[in-house]
Short mmCIF file of C-alpha atoms in Angstrom, two decimals:
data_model
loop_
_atom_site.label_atom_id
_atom_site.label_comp_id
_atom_site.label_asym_id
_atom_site.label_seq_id
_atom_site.Cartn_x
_atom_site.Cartn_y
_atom_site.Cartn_z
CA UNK V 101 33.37 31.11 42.29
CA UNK V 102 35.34 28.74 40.37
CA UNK V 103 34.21 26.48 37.07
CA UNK V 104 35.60 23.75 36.30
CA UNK V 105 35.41 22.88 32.63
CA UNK V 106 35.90 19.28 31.51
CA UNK V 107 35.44 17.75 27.85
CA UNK V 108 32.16 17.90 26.08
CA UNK V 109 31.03 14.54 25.05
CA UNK V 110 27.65 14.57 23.25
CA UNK V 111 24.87 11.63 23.90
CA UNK V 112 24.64 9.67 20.66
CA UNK V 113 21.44 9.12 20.88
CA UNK V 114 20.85 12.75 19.47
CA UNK V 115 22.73 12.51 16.60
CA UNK V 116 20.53 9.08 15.14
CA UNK V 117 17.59 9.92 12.74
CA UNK V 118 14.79 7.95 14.78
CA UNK V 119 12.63 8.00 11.51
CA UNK V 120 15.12 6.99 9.37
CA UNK V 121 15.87 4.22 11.52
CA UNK V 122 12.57 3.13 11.88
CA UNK V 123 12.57 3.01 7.86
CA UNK V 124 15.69 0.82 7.62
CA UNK V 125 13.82 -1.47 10.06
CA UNK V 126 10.78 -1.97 8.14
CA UNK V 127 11.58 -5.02 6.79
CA UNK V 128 11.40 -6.80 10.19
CA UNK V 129 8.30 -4.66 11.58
CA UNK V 130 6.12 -5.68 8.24
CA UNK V 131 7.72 -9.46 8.23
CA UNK V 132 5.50 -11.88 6.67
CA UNK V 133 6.57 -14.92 7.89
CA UNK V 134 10.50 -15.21 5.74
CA UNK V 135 12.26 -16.16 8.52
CA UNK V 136 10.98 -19.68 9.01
CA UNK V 137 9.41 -20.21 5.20
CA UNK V 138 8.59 -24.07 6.21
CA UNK V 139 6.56 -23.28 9.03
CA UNK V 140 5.29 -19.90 9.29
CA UNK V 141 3.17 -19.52 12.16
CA UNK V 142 0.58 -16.98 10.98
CA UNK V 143 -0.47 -16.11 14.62
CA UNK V 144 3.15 -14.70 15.83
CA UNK V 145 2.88 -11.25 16.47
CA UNK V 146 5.86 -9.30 17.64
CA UNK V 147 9.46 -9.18 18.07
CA UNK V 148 11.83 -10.14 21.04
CA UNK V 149 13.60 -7.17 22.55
CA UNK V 150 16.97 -9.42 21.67
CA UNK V 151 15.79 -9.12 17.86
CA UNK V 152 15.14 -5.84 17.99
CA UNK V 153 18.97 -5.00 18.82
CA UNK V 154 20.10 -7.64 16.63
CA UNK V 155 18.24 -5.45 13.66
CA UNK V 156 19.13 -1.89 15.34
CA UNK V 157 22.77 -3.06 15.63
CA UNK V 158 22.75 -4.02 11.38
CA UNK V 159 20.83 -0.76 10.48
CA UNK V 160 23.03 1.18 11.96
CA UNK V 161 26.43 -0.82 10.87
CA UNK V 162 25.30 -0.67 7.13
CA UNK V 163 23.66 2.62 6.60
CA UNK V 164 25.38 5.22 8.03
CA UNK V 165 24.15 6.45 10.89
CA UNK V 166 26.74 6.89 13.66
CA UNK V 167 30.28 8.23 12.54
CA UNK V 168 33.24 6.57 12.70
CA UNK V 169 34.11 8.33 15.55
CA UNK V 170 30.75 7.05 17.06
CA UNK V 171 31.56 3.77 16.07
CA UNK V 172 34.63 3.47 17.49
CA UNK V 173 33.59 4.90 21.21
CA UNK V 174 30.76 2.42 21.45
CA UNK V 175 32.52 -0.66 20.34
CA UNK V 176 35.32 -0.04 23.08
CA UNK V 177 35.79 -2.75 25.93
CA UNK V 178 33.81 -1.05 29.18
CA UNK V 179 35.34 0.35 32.16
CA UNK V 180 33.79 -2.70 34.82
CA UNK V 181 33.61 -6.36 32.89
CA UNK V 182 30.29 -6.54 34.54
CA UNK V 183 28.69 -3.53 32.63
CA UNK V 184 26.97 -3.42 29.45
CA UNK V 185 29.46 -2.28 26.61
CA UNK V 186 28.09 1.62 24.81
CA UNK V 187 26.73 0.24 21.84
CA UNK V 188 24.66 -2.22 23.82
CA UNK V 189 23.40 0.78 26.15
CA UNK V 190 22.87 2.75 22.95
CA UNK V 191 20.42 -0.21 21.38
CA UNK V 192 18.15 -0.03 24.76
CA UNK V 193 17.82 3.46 24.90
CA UNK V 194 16.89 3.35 21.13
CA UNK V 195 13.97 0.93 21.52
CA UNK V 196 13.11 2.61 24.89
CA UNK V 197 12.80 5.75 22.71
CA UNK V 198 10.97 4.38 19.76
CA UNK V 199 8.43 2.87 22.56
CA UNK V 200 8.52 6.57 24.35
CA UNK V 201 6.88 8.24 20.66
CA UNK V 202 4.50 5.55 20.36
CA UNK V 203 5.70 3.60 17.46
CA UNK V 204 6.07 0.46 19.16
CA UNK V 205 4.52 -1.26 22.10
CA UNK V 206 5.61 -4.00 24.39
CA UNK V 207 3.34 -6.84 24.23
CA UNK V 208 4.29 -9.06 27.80
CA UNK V 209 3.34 -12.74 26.86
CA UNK V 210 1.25 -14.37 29.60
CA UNK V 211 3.41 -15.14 33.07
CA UNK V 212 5.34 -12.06 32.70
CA UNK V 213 5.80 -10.44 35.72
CA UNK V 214 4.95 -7.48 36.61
CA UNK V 215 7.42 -4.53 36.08
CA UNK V 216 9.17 -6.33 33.12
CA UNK V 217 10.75 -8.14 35.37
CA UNK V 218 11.24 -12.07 34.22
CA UNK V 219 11.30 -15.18 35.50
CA UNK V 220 13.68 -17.72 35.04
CA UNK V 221 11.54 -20.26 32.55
CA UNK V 222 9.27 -17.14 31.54
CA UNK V 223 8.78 -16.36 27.75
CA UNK V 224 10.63 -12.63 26.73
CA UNK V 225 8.59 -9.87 26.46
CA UNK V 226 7.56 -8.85 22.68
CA UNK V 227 7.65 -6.11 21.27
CA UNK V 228 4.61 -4.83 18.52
CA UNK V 229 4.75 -1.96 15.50
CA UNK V 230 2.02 0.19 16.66
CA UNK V 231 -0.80 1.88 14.40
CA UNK V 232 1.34 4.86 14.38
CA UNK V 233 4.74 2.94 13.24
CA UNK V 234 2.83 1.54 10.71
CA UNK V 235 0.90 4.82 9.31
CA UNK V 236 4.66 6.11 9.29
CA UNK V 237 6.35 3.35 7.62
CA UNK V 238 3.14 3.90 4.74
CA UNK V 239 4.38 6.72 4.50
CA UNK V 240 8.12 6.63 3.89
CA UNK V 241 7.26 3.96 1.42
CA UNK V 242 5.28 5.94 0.06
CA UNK V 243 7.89 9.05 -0.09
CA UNK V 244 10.32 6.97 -1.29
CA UNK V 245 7.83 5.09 -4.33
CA UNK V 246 7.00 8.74 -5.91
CA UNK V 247 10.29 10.03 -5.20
CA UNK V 248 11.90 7.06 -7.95
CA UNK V 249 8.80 8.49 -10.32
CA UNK V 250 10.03 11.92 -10.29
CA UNK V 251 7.07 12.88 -8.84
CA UNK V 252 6.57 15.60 -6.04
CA UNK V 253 2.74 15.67 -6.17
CA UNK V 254 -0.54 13.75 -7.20
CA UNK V 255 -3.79 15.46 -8.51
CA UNK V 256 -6.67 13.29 -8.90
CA UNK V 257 -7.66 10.64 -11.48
CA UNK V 258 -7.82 12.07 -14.82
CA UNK V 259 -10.26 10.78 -17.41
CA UNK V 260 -10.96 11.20 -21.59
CA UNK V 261 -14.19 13.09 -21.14
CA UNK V 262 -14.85 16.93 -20.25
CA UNK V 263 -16.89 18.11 -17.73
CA UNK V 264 -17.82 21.48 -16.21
CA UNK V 265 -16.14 21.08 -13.13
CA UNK V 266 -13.85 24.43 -11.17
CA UNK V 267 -11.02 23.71 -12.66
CA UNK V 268 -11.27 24.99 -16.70
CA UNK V 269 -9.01 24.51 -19.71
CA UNK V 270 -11.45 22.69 -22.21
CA UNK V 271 -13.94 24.64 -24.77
CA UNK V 272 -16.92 26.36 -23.99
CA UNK V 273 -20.40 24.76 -24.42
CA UNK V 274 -24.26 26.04 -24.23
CA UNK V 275 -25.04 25.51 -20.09
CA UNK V 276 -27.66 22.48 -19.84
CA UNK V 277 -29.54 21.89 -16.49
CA UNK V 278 -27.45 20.04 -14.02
CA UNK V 279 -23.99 22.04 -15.21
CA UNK V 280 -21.84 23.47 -12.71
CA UNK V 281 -22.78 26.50 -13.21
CA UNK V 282 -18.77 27.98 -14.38
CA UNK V 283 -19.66 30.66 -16.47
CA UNK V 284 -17.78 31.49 -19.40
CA UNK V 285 -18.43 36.00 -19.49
CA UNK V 286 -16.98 36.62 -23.32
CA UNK V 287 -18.99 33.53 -24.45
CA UNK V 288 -22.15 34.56 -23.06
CA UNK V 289 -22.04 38.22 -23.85
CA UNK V 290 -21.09 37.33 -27.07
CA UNK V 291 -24.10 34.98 -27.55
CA UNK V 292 -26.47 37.58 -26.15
CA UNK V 293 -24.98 40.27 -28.64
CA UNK V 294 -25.02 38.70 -31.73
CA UNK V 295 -28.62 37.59 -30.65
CA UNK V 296 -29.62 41.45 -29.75
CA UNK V 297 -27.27 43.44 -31.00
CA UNK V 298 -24.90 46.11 -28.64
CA UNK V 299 -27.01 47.76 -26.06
CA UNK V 300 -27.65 51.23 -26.18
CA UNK V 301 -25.37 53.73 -24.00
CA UNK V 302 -26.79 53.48 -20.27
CA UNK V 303 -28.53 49.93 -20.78
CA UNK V 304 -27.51 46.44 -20.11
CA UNK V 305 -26.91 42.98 -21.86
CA UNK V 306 -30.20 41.16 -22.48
CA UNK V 307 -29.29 37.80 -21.47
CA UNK V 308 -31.64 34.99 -21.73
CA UNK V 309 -31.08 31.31 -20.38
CA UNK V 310 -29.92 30.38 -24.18
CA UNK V 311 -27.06 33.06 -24.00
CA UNK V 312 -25.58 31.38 -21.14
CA UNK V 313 -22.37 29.32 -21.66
CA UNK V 314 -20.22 27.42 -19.47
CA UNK V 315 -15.86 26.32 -19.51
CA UNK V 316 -15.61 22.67 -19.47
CA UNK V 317 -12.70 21.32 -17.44
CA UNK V 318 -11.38 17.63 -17.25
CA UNK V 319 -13.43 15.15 -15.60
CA UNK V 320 -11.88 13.76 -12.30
CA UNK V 321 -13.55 10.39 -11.40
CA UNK V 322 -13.62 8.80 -8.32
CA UNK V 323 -12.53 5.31 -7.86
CA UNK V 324 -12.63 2.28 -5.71
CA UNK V 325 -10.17 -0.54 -5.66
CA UNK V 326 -9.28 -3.55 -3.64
CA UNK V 327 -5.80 -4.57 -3.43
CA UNK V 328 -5.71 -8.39 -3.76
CA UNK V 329 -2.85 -9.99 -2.07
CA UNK V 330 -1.81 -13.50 -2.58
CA UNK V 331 -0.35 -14.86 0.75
CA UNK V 332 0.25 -18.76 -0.44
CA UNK V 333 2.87 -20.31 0.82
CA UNK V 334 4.84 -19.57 -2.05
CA UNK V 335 5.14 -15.85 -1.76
CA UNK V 336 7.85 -16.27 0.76
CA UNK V 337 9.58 -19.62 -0.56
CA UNK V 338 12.45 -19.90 -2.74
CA UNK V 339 14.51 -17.71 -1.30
CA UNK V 340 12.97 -14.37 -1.78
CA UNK V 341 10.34 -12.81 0.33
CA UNK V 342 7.88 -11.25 -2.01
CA UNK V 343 5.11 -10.62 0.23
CA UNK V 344 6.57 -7.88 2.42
CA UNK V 345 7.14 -5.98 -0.71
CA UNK V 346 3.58 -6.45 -1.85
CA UNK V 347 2.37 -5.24 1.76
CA UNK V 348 4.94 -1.98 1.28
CA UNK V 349 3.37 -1.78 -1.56
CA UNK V 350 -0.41 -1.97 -0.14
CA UNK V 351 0.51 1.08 2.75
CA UNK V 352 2.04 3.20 0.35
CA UNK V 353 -1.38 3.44 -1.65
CA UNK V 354 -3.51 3.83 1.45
CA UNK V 355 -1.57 6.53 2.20
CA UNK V 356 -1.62 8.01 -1.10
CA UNK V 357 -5.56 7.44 -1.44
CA UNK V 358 -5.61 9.23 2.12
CA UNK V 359 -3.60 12.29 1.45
CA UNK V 360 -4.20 12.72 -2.35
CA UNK V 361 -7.60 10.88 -3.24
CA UNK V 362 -9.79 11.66 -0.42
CA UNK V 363 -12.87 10.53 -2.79
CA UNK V 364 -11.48 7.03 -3.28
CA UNK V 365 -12.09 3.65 -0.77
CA UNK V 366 -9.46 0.79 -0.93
CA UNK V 367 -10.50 -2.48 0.64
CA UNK V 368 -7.72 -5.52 0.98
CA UNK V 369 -8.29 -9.12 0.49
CA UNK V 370 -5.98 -11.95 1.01
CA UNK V 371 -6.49 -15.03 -0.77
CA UNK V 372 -5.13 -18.13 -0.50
CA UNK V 373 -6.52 -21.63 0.28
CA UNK V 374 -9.63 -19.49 0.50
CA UNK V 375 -10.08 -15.46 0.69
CA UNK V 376 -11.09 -13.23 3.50
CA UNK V 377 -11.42 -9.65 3.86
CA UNK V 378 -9.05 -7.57 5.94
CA UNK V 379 -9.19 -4.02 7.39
CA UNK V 380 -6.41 -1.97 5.17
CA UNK V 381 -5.08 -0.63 8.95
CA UNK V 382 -4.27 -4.01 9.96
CA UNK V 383 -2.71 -5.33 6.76
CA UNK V 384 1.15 -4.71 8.25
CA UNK V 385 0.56 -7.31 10.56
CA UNK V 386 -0.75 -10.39 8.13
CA UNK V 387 1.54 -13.21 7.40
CA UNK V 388 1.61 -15.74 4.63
CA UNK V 389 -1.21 -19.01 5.27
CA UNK V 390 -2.01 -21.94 3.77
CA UNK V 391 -0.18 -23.18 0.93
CA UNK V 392 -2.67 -22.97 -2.32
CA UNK V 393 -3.93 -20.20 -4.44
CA UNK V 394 -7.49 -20.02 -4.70
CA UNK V 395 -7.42 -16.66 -7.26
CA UNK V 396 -11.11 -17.37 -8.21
CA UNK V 397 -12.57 -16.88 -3.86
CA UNK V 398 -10.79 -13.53 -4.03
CA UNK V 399 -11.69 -12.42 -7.02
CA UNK V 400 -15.26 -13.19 -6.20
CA UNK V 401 -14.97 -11.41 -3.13
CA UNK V 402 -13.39 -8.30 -4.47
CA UNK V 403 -16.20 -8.14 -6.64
CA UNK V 404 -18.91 -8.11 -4.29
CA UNK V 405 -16.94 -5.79 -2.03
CA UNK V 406 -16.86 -3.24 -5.06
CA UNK V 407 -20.36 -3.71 -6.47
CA UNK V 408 -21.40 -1.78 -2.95
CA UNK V 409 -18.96 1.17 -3.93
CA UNK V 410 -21.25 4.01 -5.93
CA UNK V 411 -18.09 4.97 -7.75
CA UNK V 412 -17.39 6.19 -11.20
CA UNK V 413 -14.15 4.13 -11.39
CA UNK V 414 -13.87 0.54 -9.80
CA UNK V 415 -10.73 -2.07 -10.07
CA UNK V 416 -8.97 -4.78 -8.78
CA UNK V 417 -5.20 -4.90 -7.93
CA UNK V 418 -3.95 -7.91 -7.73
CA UNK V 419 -0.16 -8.95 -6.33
CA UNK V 420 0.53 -12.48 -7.33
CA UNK V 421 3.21 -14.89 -8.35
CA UNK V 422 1.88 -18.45 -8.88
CA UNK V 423 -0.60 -20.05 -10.57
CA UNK V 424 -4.76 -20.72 -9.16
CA UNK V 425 -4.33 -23.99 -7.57
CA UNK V 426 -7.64 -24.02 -5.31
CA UNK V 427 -11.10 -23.39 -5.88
CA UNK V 428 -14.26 -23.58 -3.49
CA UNK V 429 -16.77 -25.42 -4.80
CA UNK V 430 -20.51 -24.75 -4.64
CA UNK V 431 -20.64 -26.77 -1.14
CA UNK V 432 -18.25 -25.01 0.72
CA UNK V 433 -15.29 -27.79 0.17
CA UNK V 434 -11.61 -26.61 -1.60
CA UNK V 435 -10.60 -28.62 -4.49
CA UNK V 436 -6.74 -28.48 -4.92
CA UNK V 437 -4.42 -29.37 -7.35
CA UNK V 438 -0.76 -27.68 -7.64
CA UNK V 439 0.39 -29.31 -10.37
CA UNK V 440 -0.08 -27.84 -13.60
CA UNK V 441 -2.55 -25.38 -14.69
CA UNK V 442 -5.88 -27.37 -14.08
CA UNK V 443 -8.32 -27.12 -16.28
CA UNK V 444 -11.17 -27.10 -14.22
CA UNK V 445 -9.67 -24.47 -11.78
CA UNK V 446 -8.77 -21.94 -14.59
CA UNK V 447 -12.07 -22.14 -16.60
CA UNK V 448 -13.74 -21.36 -13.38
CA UNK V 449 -11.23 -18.23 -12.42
CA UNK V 450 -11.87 -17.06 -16.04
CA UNK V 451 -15.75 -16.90 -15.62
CA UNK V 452 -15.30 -14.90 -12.56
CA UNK V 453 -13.12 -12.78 -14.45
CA UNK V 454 -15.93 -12.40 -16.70
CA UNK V 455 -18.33 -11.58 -14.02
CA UNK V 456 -15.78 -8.92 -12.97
CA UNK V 457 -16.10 -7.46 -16.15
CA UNK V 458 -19.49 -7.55 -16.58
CA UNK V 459 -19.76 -5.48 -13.41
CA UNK V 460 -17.76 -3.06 -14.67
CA UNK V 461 -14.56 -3.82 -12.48
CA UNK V 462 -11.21 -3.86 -14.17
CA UNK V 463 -8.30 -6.05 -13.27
CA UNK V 464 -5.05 -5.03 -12.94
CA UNK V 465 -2.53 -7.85 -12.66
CA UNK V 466 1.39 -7.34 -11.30
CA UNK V 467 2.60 -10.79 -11.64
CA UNK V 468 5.92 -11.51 -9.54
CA UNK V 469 6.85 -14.96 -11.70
CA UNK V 470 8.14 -15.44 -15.02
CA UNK V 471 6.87 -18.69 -15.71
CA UNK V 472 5.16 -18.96 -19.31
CA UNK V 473 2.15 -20.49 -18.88
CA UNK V 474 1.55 -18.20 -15.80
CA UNK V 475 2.40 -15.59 -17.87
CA UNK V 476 -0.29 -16.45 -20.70
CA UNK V 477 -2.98 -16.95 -17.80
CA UNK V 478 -2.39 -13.75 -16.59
CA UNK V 479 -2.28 -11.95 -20.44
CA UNK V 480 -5.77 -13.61 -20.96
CA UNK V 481 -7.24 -12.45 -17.69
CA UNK V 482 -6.45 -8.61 -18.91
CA UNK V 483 -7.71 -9.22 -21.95
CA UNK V 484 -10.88 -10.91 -20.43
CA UNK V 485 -11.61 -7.68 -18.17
CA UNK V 486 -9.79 -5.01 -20.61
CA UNK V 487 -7.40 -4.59 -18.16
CA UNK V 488 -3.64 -4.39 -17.63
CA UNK V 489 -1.26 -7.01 -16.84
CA UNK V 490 2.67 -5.96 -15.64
CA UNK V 491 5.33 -8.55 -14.99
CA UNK V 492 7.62 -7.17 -12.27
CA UNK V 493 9.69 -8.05 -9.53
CA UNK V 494 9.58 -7.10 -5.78
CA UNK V 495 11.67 -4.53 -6.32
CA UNK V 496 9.70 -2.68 -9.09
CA UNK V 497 6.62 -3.54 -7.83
CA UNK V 498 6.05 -0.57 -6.09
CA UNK V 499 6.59 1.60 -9.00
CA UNK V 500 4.29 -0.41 -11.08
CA UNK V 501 1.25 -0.18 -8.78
CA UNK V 502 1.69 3.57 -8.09
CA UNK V 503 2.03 4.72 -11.74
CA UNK V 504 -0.95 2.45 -12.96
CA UNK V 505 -2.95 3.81 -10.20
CA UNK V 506 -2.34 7.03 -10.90
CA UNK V 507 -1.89 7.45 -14.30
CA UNK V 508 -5.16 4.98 -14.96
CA UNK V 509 -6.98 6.71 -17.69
CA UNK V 510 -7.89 3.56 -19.78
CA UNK V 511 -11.79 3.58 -19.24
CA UNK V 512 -14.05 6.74 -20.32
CA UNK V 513 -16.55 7.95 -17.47
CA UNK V 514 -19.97 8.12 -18.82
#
């Protein structure tokens, strides 16, 4: 029997990083409404196939991830004019694959036929980051976030009082009733001794319930917090998109509350003209609405959202960068005004900021604007609720939130 033995050519498609793709692409799976800033449509859902290549094509230009050689091969002229050039073959199979392990779906608009198939005057099929895509992308942002901190781990939230909990490293105190009982041996012998004296040869301690003492270890509260994301109009205008970042931002701490805080609830709320709530799973695919800032409806709302939360620990995080320009008023109607810092609007914003307080919820600010009189709003709202306030950028945000959440040891658990 004869072989015949020709060159070995290997399929491309095994030597791209689907994951890592998928992370370079985040930035058009989580979009928020950037590419038309004037008239977002809050209800578009989805990307064509067409933009899909277009943003597989640029990943894998500018990051690396085919060869040279790689290059080269795909971008050669094909065989038959008719046929579809390597690279373009090479974008379909990618999306084909990414649809194959579930992290995105094809969403046919209606009059789609069936099969895929298209007619001529039809809409294009769309394409939608599924619950798994998005639990990943949480998750690389995530990676990525703690991996800028230096960080390889996460224990749980450390506070300034002791406690007799498993883990031990404080002194030793007389056990009360309710202690974990986390005996400290030398300490109670010791007590019983000097108490009794040795025991003779053959006989055994006398311990009584004053001898017994326990370790303390640090306390490790619990906490609940709702991320509070502004989604005005302005979060995507003047030529930066800040509020992809801030939803990065939002998945990375779900997935960090899921994997390293089991004991802790996040809730989202958007705010805007008004504020709703928003499941934390579905929070990839919000866009930016209406165009004012109505800080004082979501802060209200947060607050009522955590006053149900039996927690030891319970905050607010909230991503903004302009100034409260809305408020609801007692019969359901918005009062806006975007020019200035109205009076009226921020005495209101700073009772509820008061109320916060007075329920024992903290505010955390992360402003994403430099503007001075935004900046002294924002100082006096911190200093209102005891809380923090941290002018960043998109860029830093991330950092920001995740060391403040984790490192938040400003209040004393009673």
């Amino acid at each position: 029997m004869k072989y015949k033995y020709t060159k070995f050519i290997p399929d491309d498609l095994e030597g791209i990083d689907l994951e890592q793709l998928l992370s370079k692409l985040s930035d058009l799976l989580l979009s928020s409404g950037f590419e038309n800033p004037y008239e977002p449509d809050p209800n578009a859902h989805g990307h064509t196939r067409d933009e899909l290549r277009d943003a597989i094509m640029e990943a894998l230009l500018t990051n690396g991830l085919l060869s040279p050689e790689q290059m080269e091969r795909l971008l050669g002229e094909p065989a038959d004019g008719d046929s579809t050039s390597g690279l373009e073959q090479l974008l379909d199979k990618l999306i084909d694959r990414m649809g194959q392990q579930g992290y995105l779906t094809p969403q046919p608009e209606q009059g789609t036929l069936s099969g895929g198939q298209q007619g001529k005057d039809l809409p294009p099929v769309k394409f939608e980051v599924t619950d798994k895509g998005i639990d990943f992308l949480g998750y690389r942002a995530l990676r990525d976030l703690l991996g800028s901190l230096g960080r390889s781990s996460a224990g749980r939230h450390d506070t300034r009082d002791m406690a007799t909990g498993i883990d031990a490293g404080g002194a030793v105190k007389p056990y009360e009733f309710g202690d974990t009982l986390n005996l400290d041996p030398a300490a109670t012998l010791l007590s019983a001794v000097s108490r009794n004296g040795l025991p003779r040869p053959g006989e055994g301690f006398d311990l009584d319930y004053q001898d017994l003492h326990v370790t303390q270890g640090e306390y490790q509260s619990s906490c609940a917090t709702v991320v509070m994301l502004d989604c005005s109009h302005s979060m995507i205008l003047y030529g930066e998109d800040r509020f992809t970042p801030a939803k990065r931002v939002a998945l990375a701490l779900a997935n960090l509350i899921r994997h390293q805080y089991p004991g802790d609830a996040l809730n989202a709320v958007l705010f805007h003209d008004s504020a709703e709530e928003v499941p934390v799973e579905q929070l990839a695919r919000v866009r930016v609405g209406p165009y004012y800032t109505n800080t004082r409806e979501g802060l209200r709302l947060a607050r009522r959202i955590l006053e149900r939360q039996m927690k030891d620990m319970r905050q607010i995080v909230m991503i903004t960068d302009g100034k409260p320009s809305a408020l609801t008023r007692p019969d359901g109607q918005i009062y806006r005004n975007a020019f200035g810092l109205d009076p009226y609007i921020v005495s209101e914003t700073f009772a509820e900021v008061a109320a916060c307080r007075k329920a024992g919820i903290m505010i955390n600010t992360f402003m994403l604007a430099r503007d001075y009189e935004l900046m002294a709003f924002v100082r006096r709202v911190a200093q209102i609720c005891h809380g923090k306030a941290y002018f960043t950028t998109p860029m830093t945000l991330g950092q920001y939130v995740l060391t403040d959440y984790m490192n938040n040891k400003t209040r004393t658990v009673h």
